[in-house]
PDB file of C-alpha atoms in Angstrom:
ATOM      1  CA  MET F   1       0.000   0.000   0.000  1.00  0.00           C
ATOM      2  CA  VAL F   2       1.328   3.411  -1.016  1.00  0.00           C
ATOM      3  CA  ARG F   3      -0.201   6.568   0.468  1.00  0.00           C
ATOM      4  CA  VAL F   4      -0.351   9.622  -1.797  1.00  0.00           C
ATOM      5  CA  ALA F   5      -1.208  13.036  -0.318  1.00  0.00           C
ATOM      6  CA  LEU F   6      -2.418  15.774  -2.676  1.00  0.00           C
ATOM      7  CA  PHE F   7      -2.248  19.525  -2.124  1.00  0.00           C
ATOM      8  CA  SER F   8      -3.091  22.242  -4.630  1.00  0.00           C
ATOM      9  CA  ASP F   9      -3.365  26.010  -4.732  1.00  0.00           C
ATOM     10  CA  LEU F  10      -1.388  26.640  -1.558  1.00  0.00           C
ATOM     11  CA  HIS F  11      -0.873  30.272  -2.678  1.00  0.00           C
ATOM     12  CA  LEU F  12       1.879  30.800  -0.143  1.00  0.00           C
ATOM     13  CA  ASP F  13       2.329  34.356  -1.411  1.00  0.00           C
ATOM     14  CA  SER F  14      -1.048  35.308   0.093  1.00  0.00           C
ATOM     15  CA  ALA F  15      -0.803  33.641   3.512  1.00  0.00           C
ATOM     16  CA  PRO F  16       1.766  31.300   5.108  1.00  0.00           C
ATOM     17  CA  TRP F  17       1.068  27.628   5.733  1.00  0.00           C
ATOM     18  CA  THR F  18       3.030  24.637   6.971  1.00  0.00           C
ATOM     19  CA  PRO F  19       2.081  20.948   6.797  1.00  0.00           C
ATOM     20  CA  PRO F  20       1.008  19.224  10.010  1.00  0.00           C
ATOM     21  CA  THR F  21       3.916  17.619  11.822  1.00  0.00           C
ATOM     22  CA  ASP F  22       2.142  14.253  11.934  1.00  0.00           C
ATOM     23  CA  LEU F  23       1.462  14.043   8.186  1.00  0.00           C
ATOM     24  CA  GLN F  24       2.172  10.476   7.091  1.00  0.00           C
ATOM     25  CA  ALA F  25       2.410   9.862   3.352  1.00  0.00           C
ATOM     26  CA  ASP F  26       4.763   7.990   1.031  1.00  0.00           C
ATOM     27  CA  ILE F  27       4.405  10.523  -1.803  1.00  0.00           C
ATOM     28  CA  VAL F  28       3.280  14.159  -1.737  1.00  0.00           C
ATOM     29  CA  VAL F  29       1.834  15.683  -4.914  1.00  0.00           C
ATOM     30  CA  LEU F  30       1.518  19.458  -5.359  1.00  0.00           C
ATOM     31  CA  ALA F  31      -0.893  20.348  -8.173  1.00  0.00           C
ATOM     32  CA  GLY F  32       0.264  23.909  -8.818  1.00  0.00           C
ATOM     33  CA  ASP F  33      -0.110  27.501  -7.604  1.00  0.00           C
ATOM     34  CA  LEU F  34       2.448  27.208  -4.855  1.00  0.00           C
ATOM     35  CA  ASN F  35       3.702  30.776  -5.033  1.00  0.00           C
ATOM     36  CA  VAL F  36       4.524  33.533  -7.561  1.00  0.00           C
ATOM     37  CA  LYS F  37       7.622  34.665  -9.503  1.00  0.00           C
ATOM     38  CA  ALA F  38       8.964  31.085  -9.727  1.00  0.00           C
ATOM     39  CA  ARG F  39       9.764  31.214  -5.989  1.00  0.00           C
ATOM     40  CA  GLY F  40       8.679  27.653  -5.325  1.00  0.00           C
ATOM     41  CA  LEU F  41       8.273  26.783  -1.663  1.00  0.00           C
ATOM     42  CA  PRO F  42       9.466  28.823   1.343  1.00  0.00           C
ATOM     43  CA  TRP F  43      11.304  25.901   2.934  1.00  0.00           C
ATOM     44  CA  PRO F  44      14.890  24.793   2.251  1.00  0.00           C
ATOM     45  CA  ASP F  45      13.864  21.116   2.330  1.00  0.00           C
ATOM     46  CA  ALA F  46      10.269  20.334   1.362  1.00  0.00           C
ATOM     47  CA  ARG F  47      10.758  16.623   2.013  1.00  0.00           C
ATOM     48  CA  ALA F  48      11.616  17.351   5.640  1.00  0.00           C
ATOM     49  CA  MET F  49       8.596  19.681   5.966  1.00  0.00           C
ATOM     50  CA  PHE F  50       6.208  17.034   4.629  1.00  0.00           C
ATOM     51  CA  GLY F  51       8.022  14.184   6.382  1.00  0.00           C
ATOM     52  CA  CYS F  52       8.126  12.388   3.046  1.00  0.00           C
ATOM     53  CA  ASP F  53      10.965  11.245   0.777  1.00  0.00           C
ATOM     54  CA  HIS F  54       9.145  11.952  -2.492  1.00  0.00           C
ATOM     55  CA  VAL F  55       7.546  15.297  -3.411  1.00  0.00           C
ATOM     56  CA  LEU F  56       6.282  15.883  -6.955  1.00  0.00           C
ATOM     57  CA  ALA F  57       4.792  19.080  -8.366  1.00  0.00           C
ATOM     58  CA  VAL F  58       3.338  20.662 -11.470  1.00  0.00           C
ATOM     59  CA  ALA F  59       3.360  24.411 -12.005  1.00  0.00           C
ATOM     60  CA  GLY F  60       0.201  26.481 -11.818  1.00  0.00           C
ATOM     61  CA  ASN F  61      -0.488  29.708 -13.654  1.00  0.00           C
ATOM     62  CA  HIS F  62       0.308  31.739 -10.521  1.00  0.00           C
ATOM     63  CA  ASP F  63       3.712  30.098 -10.193  1.00  0.00           C
ATOM     64  CA  VAL F  64       4.931  32.103 -13.186  1.00  0.00           C
ATOM     65  CA  PHE F  65       3.119  35.360 -12.345  1.00  0.00           C
ATOM     66  CA  GLY F  66       5.638  38.208 -12.487  1.00  0.00           C
ATOM     67  CA  SER F  67       7.845  35.984 -14.631  1.00  0.00           C
ATOM     68  CA  SER F  68       7.791  34.343 -18.032  1.00  0.00           C
ATOM     69  CA  ILE F  69       6.183  31.121 -19.086  1.00  0.00           C
ATOM     70  CA  ASP F  70       9.441  29.710 -20.476  1.00  0.00           C
ATOM     71  CA  ASP F  71      12.520  30.845 -18.566  1.00  0.00           C
ATOM     72  CA  GLY F  72      10.327  31.271 -15.452  1.00  0.00           C
ATOM     73  CA  MET F  73       9.446  27.577 -15.695  1.00  0.00           C
ATOM     74  CA  ASP F  74      13.148  26.732 -15.918  1.00  0.00           C
ATOM     75  CA  ARG F  75      13.875  28.812 -12.816  1.00  0.00           C
ATOM     76  CA  LEU F  76      10.995  27.147 -10.977  1.00  0.00           C
ATOM     77  CA  ARG F  77      12.332  23.697 -11.863  1.00  0.00           C
ATOM     78  CA  THR F  78      15.768  24.620 -10.517  1.00  0.00           C
ATOM     79  CA  ARG F  79      14.356  26.240  -7.384  1.00  0.00           C
ATOM     80  CA  LEU F  80      12.128  23.276  -6.556  1.00  0.00           C
ATOM     81  CA  ALA F  81      14.921  20.782  -7.229  1.00  0.00           C
ATOM     82  CA  SER F  82      17.034  22.609  -4.624  1.00  0.00           C
ATOM     83  CA  GLN F  83      14.146  22.071  -2.177  1.00  0.00           C
ATOM     84  CA  GLY F  84      13.880  18.350  -2.926  1.00  0.00           C
ATOM     85  CA  VAL F  85      10.847  18.645  -5.242  1.00  0.00           C
ATOM     86  CA  THR F  86      10.607  17.168  -8.742  1.00  0.00           C
ATOM     87  CA  LEU F  87       8.752  19.458 -11.175  1.00  0.00           C
ATOM     88  CA  LEU F  88       6.800  17.643 -13.887  1.00  0.00           C
ATOM     89  CA  GLU F  89       6.122  19.604 -17.063  1.00  0.00           C
ATOM     90  CA  ARG F  90       5.311  17.020 -19.695  1.00  0.00           C
ATOM     91  CA  ASP F  91       7.454  14.706 -17.573  1.00  0.00           C
ATOM     92  CA  GLU F  92       7.011  11.245 -16.118  1.00  0.00           C
ATOM     93  CA  ALA F  93       8.151   9.950 -12.732  1.00  0.00           C
ATOM     94  CA  VAL F  94       7.768   6.429 -11.365  1.00  0.00           C
ATOM     95  CA  VAL F  95       7.754   6.325  -7.560  1.00  0.00           C
ATOM     96  CA  HIS F  96       6.958   3.206  -5.533  1.00  0.00           C
ATOM     97  CA  GLY F  97       5.704   1.621  -8.761  1.00  0.00           C
ATOM     98  CA  ILE F  98       3.189   4.418  -9.480  1.00  0.00           C
ATOM     99  CA  ARG F  99       3.656   6.248 -12.781  1.00  0.00           C
ATOM    100  CA  PHE F 100       2.955   9.979 -12.447  1.00  0.00           C
ATOM    101  CA  LEU F 101       2.373  11.956 -15.652  1.00  0.00           C
ATOM    102  CA  GLY F 102       2.491  15.678 -14.992  1.00  0.00           C
ATOM    103  CA  CYS F 103       2.004  19.008 -16.779  1.00  0.00           C
ATOM    104  CA  THR F 104       0.336  22.366 -16.130  1.00  0.00           C
ATOM    105  CA  LEU F 105      -2.093  21.578 -19.006  1.00  0.00           C
ATOM    106  CA  TRP F 106      -3.600  25.099 -19.421  1.00  0.00           C
ATOM    107  CA  THR F 107      -6.828  25.229 -21.509  1.00  0.00           C
ATOM    108  CA  ASP F 108      -7.866  25.402 -25.147  1.00  0.00           C
ATOM    109  CA  VAL F 109     -10.487  28.152 -24.420  1.00  0.00           C
ATOM    110  CA  ARG F 110     -13.100  25.903 -26.096  1.00  0.00           C
ATOM    111  CA  LEU F 111     -15.117  24.889 -23.044  1.00  0.00           C
ATOM    112  CA  PHE F 112     -18.187  26.704 -24.411  1.00  0.00           C
ATOM    113  CA  ALA F 113     -17.099  27.619 -27.932  1.00  0.00           C
ATOM    114  CA  GLY F 114     -16.389  24.073 -29.098  1.00  0.00           C
ATOM    115  CA  ALA F 115     -15.400  24.078 -32.769  1.00  0.00           C
ATOM    116  CA  ASP F 116     -16.764  27.590 -33.369  1.00  0.00           C
ATOM    117  CA  ASP F 117     -13.622  29.664 -33.959  1.00  0.00           C
ATOM    118  CA  ARG F 118     -15.591  32.903 -33.837  1.00  0.00           C
ATOM    119  CA  LEU F 119     -16.718  32.119 -30.289  1.00  0.00           C
ATOM    120  CA  VAL F 120     -13.191  31.025 -29.347  1.00  0.00           C
ATOM    121  CA  ARG F 121     -11.877  34.418 -30.420  1.00  0.00           C
ATOM    122  CA  ALA F 122     -14.642  36.153 -28.473  1.00  0.00           C
ATOM    123  CA  ASP F 123     -13.893  34.167 -25.309  1.00  0.00           C
ATOM    124  CA  ALA F 124     -10.150  34.757 -25.722  1.00  0.00           C
ATOM    125  CA  ALA F 125     -10.765  38.505 -26.071  1.00  0.00           C
ATOM    126  CA  MET F 126     -12.934  38.401 -22.936  1.00  0.00           C
ATOM    127  CA  LEU F 127     -10.104  36.764 -20.971  1.00  0.00           C
ATOM    128  CA  VAL F 128      -7.549  39.323 -22.133  1.00  0.00           C
ATOM    129  CA  GLY F 129      -9.907  42.259 -21.490  1.00  0.00           C
ATOM    130  CA  ASP F 130      -8.743  45.851 -21.691  1.00  0.00           C
ATOM    131  CA  ALA F 131      -8.111  48.831 -19.431  1.00  0.00           C
ATOM    132  CA  TYR F 132     -11.837  49.249 -18.780  1.00  0.00           C
ATOM    133  CA  SER F 133     -13.053  45.662 -18.394  1.00  0.00           C
ATOM    134  CA  PRO F 134     -12.368  42.582 -16.266  1.00  0.00           C
ATOM    135  CA  HIS F 135      -9.560  40.294 -17.386  1.00  0.00           C
ATOM    136  CA  MET F 136      -7.834  37.043 -16.567  1.00  0.00           C
ATOM    137  CA  ARG F 137      -4.661  38.025 -14.723  1.00  0.00           C
ATOM    138  CA  ASP F 138      -2.569  35.426 -16.567  1.00  0.00           C
ATOM    139  CA  TYR F 139      -2.532  37.671 -19.641  1.00  0.00           C
ATOM    140  CA  ARG F 140      -1.213  40.666 -17.692  1.00  0.00           C
ATOM    141  CA  GLN F 141       1.068  38.922 -15.181  1.00  0.00           C
ATOM    142  CA  ILE F 142       2.878  36.389 -17.405  1.00  0.00           C
ATOM    143  CA  ARG F 143       5.324  37.127 -20.210  1.00  0.00           C
ATOM    144  CA  VAL F 144       6.800  35.085 -23.041  1.00  0.00           C
ATOM    145  CA  ALA F 145      10.592  35.311 -23.005  1.00  0.00           C
ATOM    146  CA  GLY F 146      10.943  33.880 -26.494  1.00  0.00           C
ATOM    147  CA  GLY F 147       8.721  36.662 -27.810  1.00  0.00           C
ATOM    148  CA  GLY F 148      10.837  39.489 -26.407  1.00  0.00           C
ATOM    149  CA  TYR F 149       9.021  39.380 -23.065  1.00  0.00           C
ATOM    150  CA  ARG F 150       5.695  40.270 -24.615  1.00  0.00           C
ATOM    151  CA  ARG F 151       2.488  39.540 -22.736  1.00  0.00           C
ATOM    152  CA  LEU F 152       1.143  36.012 -22.744  1.00  0.00           C
ATOM    153  CA  ARG F 153      -1.757  35.443 -25.167  1.00  0.00           C
ATOM    154  CA  PRO F 154      -4.579  32.887 -25.209  1.00  0.00           C
ATOM    155  CA  LEU F 155      -3.029  31.394 -28.345  1.00  0.00           C
ATOM    156  CA  ASP F 156       0.126  30.652 -26.311  1.00  0.00           C
ATOM    157  CA  THR F 157      -1.756  28.823 -23.581  1.00  0.00           C
ATOM    158  CA  ALA F 158      -3.951  26.978 -26.102  1.00  0.00           C
ATOM    159  CA  THR F 159      -0.814  25.818 -27.919  1.00  0.00           C
ATOM    160  CA  LEU F 160       0.691  24.578 -24.663  1.00  0.00           C
ATOM    161  CA  HIS F 161      -2.591  22.817 -23.906  1.00  0.00           C
ATOM    162  CA  HIS F 162      -2.555  20.935 -27.219  1.00  0.00           C
ATOM    163  CA  GLN F 163       1.096  19.977 -26.755  1.00  0.00           C
ATOM    164  CA  SER F 164       0.295  18.684 -23.279  1.00  0.00           C
ATOM    165  CA  VAL F 165      -2.728  16.675 -24.444  1.00  0.00           C
ATOM    166  CA  ASP F 166      -0.684  15.094 -27.245  1.00  0.00           C
ATOM    167  CA  TRP F 167       2.050  14.204 -24.761  1.00  0.00           C
ATOM    168  CA  LEU F 168      -0.421  12.792 -22.226  1.00  0.00           C
ATOM    169  CA  GLU F 169      -2.143  10.658 -24.834  1.00  0.00           C
ATOM    170  CA  GLY F 170       1.188   9.255 -25.990  1.00  0.00           C
ATOM    171  CA  ARG F 171       2.256   8.372 -22.461  1.00  0.00           C
ATOM    172  CA  LEU F 172      -1.142   6.986 -21.424  1.00  0.00           C
ATOM    173  CA  ALA F 173      -1.067   4.730 -24.485  1.00  0.00           C
ATOM    174  CA  ALA F 174       2.288   3.314 -23.351  1.00  0.00           C
ATOM    175  CA  PRO F 175       1.961   0.328 -21.005  1.00  0.00           C
ATOM    176  CA  HIS F 176       3.034   0.517 -17.375  1.00  0.00           C
ATOM    177  CA  ASN F 177       3.117  -2.355 -14.908  1.00  0.00           C
ATOM    178  CA  GLY F 178       1.416  -0.532 -12.061  1.00  0.00           C
ATOM    179  CA  PRO F 179      -0.958   2.356 -11.361  1.00  0.00           C
ATOM    180  CA  THR F 180      -0.882   5.513 -13.489  1.00  0.00           C
ATOM    181  CA  VAL F 181      -1.822   8.891 -12.007  1.00  0.00           C
ATOM    182  CA  VAL F 182      -2.103  12.090 -14.055  1.00  0.00           C
ATOM    183  CA  VAL F 183      -1.270  15.392 -12.354  1.00  0.00           C
ATOM    184  CA  THR F 184      -2.321  18.723 -13.907  1.00  0.00           C
ATOM    185  CA  HIS F 185      -3.067  22.180 -12.595  1.00  0.00           C
ATOM    186  CA  HIS F 186      -5.954  23.017 -14.923  1.00  0.00           C
ATOM    187  CA  ALA F 187      -8.996  20.755 -14.795  1.00  0.00           C
ATOM    188  CA  PRO F 188      -9.704  18.066 -17.408  1.00  0.00           C
ATOM    189  CA  SER F 189     -13.490  18.313 -17.374  1.00  0.00           C
ATOM    190  CA  ALA F 190     -16.370  20.744 -16.942  1.00  0.00           C
ATOM    191  CA  ARG F 191     -17.547  18.346 -14.229  1.00  0.00           C
ATOM    192  CA  CYS F 192     -14.722  19.678 -12.053  1.00  0.00           C
ATOM    193  CA  LEU F 193     -16.424  23.075 -11.910  1.00  0.00           C
ATOM    194  CA  PRO F 194     -18.835  24.002  -9.121  1.00  0.00           C
ATOM    195  CA  ALA F 195     -22.458  24.227 -10.232  1.00  0.00           C
ATOM    196  CA  TRP F 196     -22.450  28.044 -10.254  1.00  0.00           C
ATOM    197  CA  ALA F 197     -19.500  28.111 -12.694  1.00  0.00           C
ATOM    198  CA  GLN F 198     -20.711  25.570 -15.228  1.00  0.00           C
ATOM    199  CA  GLN F 199     -22.497  28.221 -17.304  1.00  0.00           C
ATOM    200  CA  ASP F 200     -20.000  31.032 -16.637  1.00  0.00           C
ATOM    201  CA  ARG F 201     -17.947  31.734 -19.759  1.00  0.00           C
ATOM    202  CA  TRP F 202     -14.958  32.699 -17.612  1.00  0.00           C
ATOM    203  CA  SER F 203     -14.705  29.022 -16.758  1.00  0.00           C
ATOM    204  CA  CYS F 204     -13.069  28.420 -20.152  1.00  0.00           C
ATOM    205  CA  ALA F 205      -9.850  29.552 -18.421  1.00  0.00           C
ATOM    206  CA  TYR F 206     -10.177  26.820 -15.790  1.00  0.00           C
ATOM    207  CA  ALA F 207     -11.225  23.587 -17.498  1.00  0.00           C
ATOM    208  CA  SER F 208     -11.262  21.821 -20.854  1.00  0.00           C
ATOM    209  CA  HIS F 209     -13.273  18.933 -22.277  1.00  0.00           C
ATOM    210  CA  LEU F 210     -10.843  16.053 -21.832  1.00  0.00           C
ATOM    211  CA  ASP F 211     -13.452  13.555 -20.685  1.00  0.00           C
ATOM    212  CA  TRP F 212     -12.704  11.576 -23.860  1.00  0.00           C
ATOM    213  CA  LEU F 213      -9.052  11.188 -22.836  1.00  0.00           C
ATOM    214  CA  VAL F 214      -9.970   9.999 -19.348  1.00  0.00           C
ATOM    215  CA  GLU F 215     -12.600   7.598 -20.713  1.00  0.00           C
ATOM    216  CA  ARG F 216     -10.271   6.172 -23.359  1.00  0.00           C
ATOM    217  CA  TYR F 217      -7.328   5.399 -21.067  1.00  0.00           C
ATOM    218  CA  GLN F 218      -8.910   5.233 -17.590  1.00  0.00           C
ATOM    219  CA  PRO F 219      -5.862   6.145 -15.496  1.00  0.00           C
ATOM    220  CA  ASP F 220      -5.999   5.150 -11.843  1.00  0.00           C
ATOM    221  CA  GLY F 221      -6.364   8.775 -10.769  1.00  0.00           C
ATOM    222  CA  TRP F 222      -6.246  12.343 -12.050  1.00  0.00           C
ATOM    223  CA  CYS F 223      -5.066  15.083  -9.677  1.00  0.00           C
ATOM    224  CA  TYR F 224      -5.885  18.688 -10.524  1.00  0.00           C
ATOM    225  CA  GLY F 225      -6.053  22.153  -8.975  1.00  0.00           C
ATOM    226  CA  HIS F 226      -6.939  25.700 -10.124  1.00  0.00           C
ATOM    227  CA  ILE F 227     -10.595  25.413  -9.024  1.00  0.00           C
ATOM    228  CA  HIS F 228     -10.977  26.465  -5.402  1.00  0.00           C
ATOM    229  CA  ASP F 229     -14.570  25.280  -4.918  1.00  0.00           C
ATOM    230  CA  PRO F 230     -14.643  21.818  -6.526  1.00  0.00           C
ATOM    231  CA  PRO F 231     -17.465  19.280  -6.384  1.00  0.00           C
ATOM    232  CA  PRO F 232     -16.791  16.266  -4.124  1.00  0.00           C
ATOM    233  CA  ASN F 233     -16.476  12.587  -5.077  1.00  0.00           C
ATOM    234  CA  LEU F 234     -15.991  13.111  -8.790  1.00  0.00           C
ATOM    235  CA  ALA F 235     -15.132  10.289 -11.218  1.00  0.00           C
ATOM    236  CA  ILE F 236     -15.144   9.684 -14.954  1.00  0.00           C
ATOM    237  CA  GLY F 237     -15.628   5.993 -15.523  1.00  0.00           C
ATOM    238  CA  ARG F 238     -13.356   4.228 -13.041  1.00  0.00           C
ATOM    239  CA  THR F 239     -10.985   7.209 -12.818  1.00  0.00           C
ATOM    240  CA  PRO F 240     -11.362   9.367  -9.689  1.00  0.00           C
ATOM    241  CA  LEU F 241     -10.682  13.077 -10.201  1.00  0.00           C
ATOM    242  CA  TRP F 242      -9.021  14.265  -7.051  1.00  0.00           C
ATOM    243  CA  THR F 243      -8.244  17.782  -5.810  1.00  0.00           C
ATOM    244  CA  ASN F 244      -7.456  19.500  -2.523  1.00  0.00           C
ATOM    245  CA  PRO F 245      -7.220  23.288  -2.975  1.00  0.00           C
ATOM    246  CA  ARG F 246      -6.226  25.489  -0.079  1.00  0.00           C
ATOM    247  CA  GLY F 247      -7.467  28.494  -2.027  1.00  0.00           C
ATOM    248  CA  HIS F 248      -6.412  32.071  -2.529  1.00  0.00           C
ATOM    249  CA  GLY F 249      -7.056  35.019  -0.255  1.00  0.00           C
ATOM    250  CA  ASP F 250      -5.507  37.841   1.696  1.00  0.00           C
ATOM    251  CA  SER F 251      -5.820  35.998   4.984  1.00  0.00           C
ATOM    252  CA  ILE F 252      -6.268  32.463   6.238  1.00  0.00           C
ATOM    253  CA  HIS F 253      -9.988  33.169   6.690  1.00  0.00           C
ATOM    254  CA  ASP F 254     -10.442  33.573   2.932  1.00  0.00           C
ATOM    255  CA  HIS F 255      -9.171  30.119   2.119  1.00  0.00           C
ATOM    256  CA  ASN F 256     -11.177  27.035   1.172  1.00  0.00           C
ATOM    257  CA  PRO F 257     -12.874  25.659   4.322  1.00  0.00           C
ATOM    258  CA  SER F 258     -12.883  22.108   2.930  1.00  0.00           C
ATOM    259  CA  PHE F 259      -9.087  22.036   2.446  1.00  0.00           C
ATOM    260  CA  ASP F 260      -7.590  18.893   3.993  1.00  0.00           C
ATOM    261  CA  PRO F 261      -4.231  19.754   5.615  1.00  0.00           C
ATOM    262  CA  TYR F 262      -3.333  16.049   5.549  1.00  0.00           C
ATOM    263  CA  GLY F 263      -3.562  15.937   1.762  1.00  0.00           C
ATOM    264  CA  LEU F 264      -6.860  14.111   1.198  1.00  0.00           C
ATOM    265  CA  GLN F 265      -4.832  10.916   1.020  1.00  0.00           C
ATOM    266  CA  GLN F 266      -5.435   8.103  -1.450  1.00  0.00           C
ATOM    267  CA  GLU F 267      -4.010   4.576  -1.290  1.00  0.00           C
ATOM    268  CA  PHE F 268      -2.634   2.580  -4.207  1.00  0.00           C
TER     269      PHE F 268
END
């Protein structure tokens, strides 16, 4: 039996947090939004803090706020490695016989638009916004180093999404003698959204329709973050979709009240 503890959306830039001293897990998984500016975690040795020899993470959108999506990701990988954490960005790790497939994932902005490119452009423009309208902070806070440090665009994140889906499908199709768990920051299904958000067009920045991928390959689990008010006990086929967001706020009182400080542990 291997115990896996999942944490997501710790947002340690908004309020400090430390794991309980009696946390007992064989593997800790961090599903993104740990901090900002590629800072990683605030502890010199994350394995000692979690009392666990194996800590895996994927980056969230907030992890590269105030940075770039490319060299910021490289800095985050280096920073986390110095803290004993393995960053997965279209990477695979096998720990205690469990294959973890990890990436940020992002979204294709087609949650509502589907194949209608006109609606995709409209939803992308909504997310970017302007000086007088709401906007998704990703497209103001994140740069693209390879583009001369220009602002991130929905086309960039959609491209990363498609690259990640192609990579995931290739790895899920490859056999593994043991459980397979996918770890992403963005959600793989509209079912991951709370009821109030399922008709909100802003939700296209949070989830994509990857139910087909889950149904086709039926991994033994899919860990995700990004959504701070998720529905409980969610599964697609025999695949449980598992999340444990701490949430984002200016004080501890603004965080998700259902957050499990012991990592909502699962056994494999």
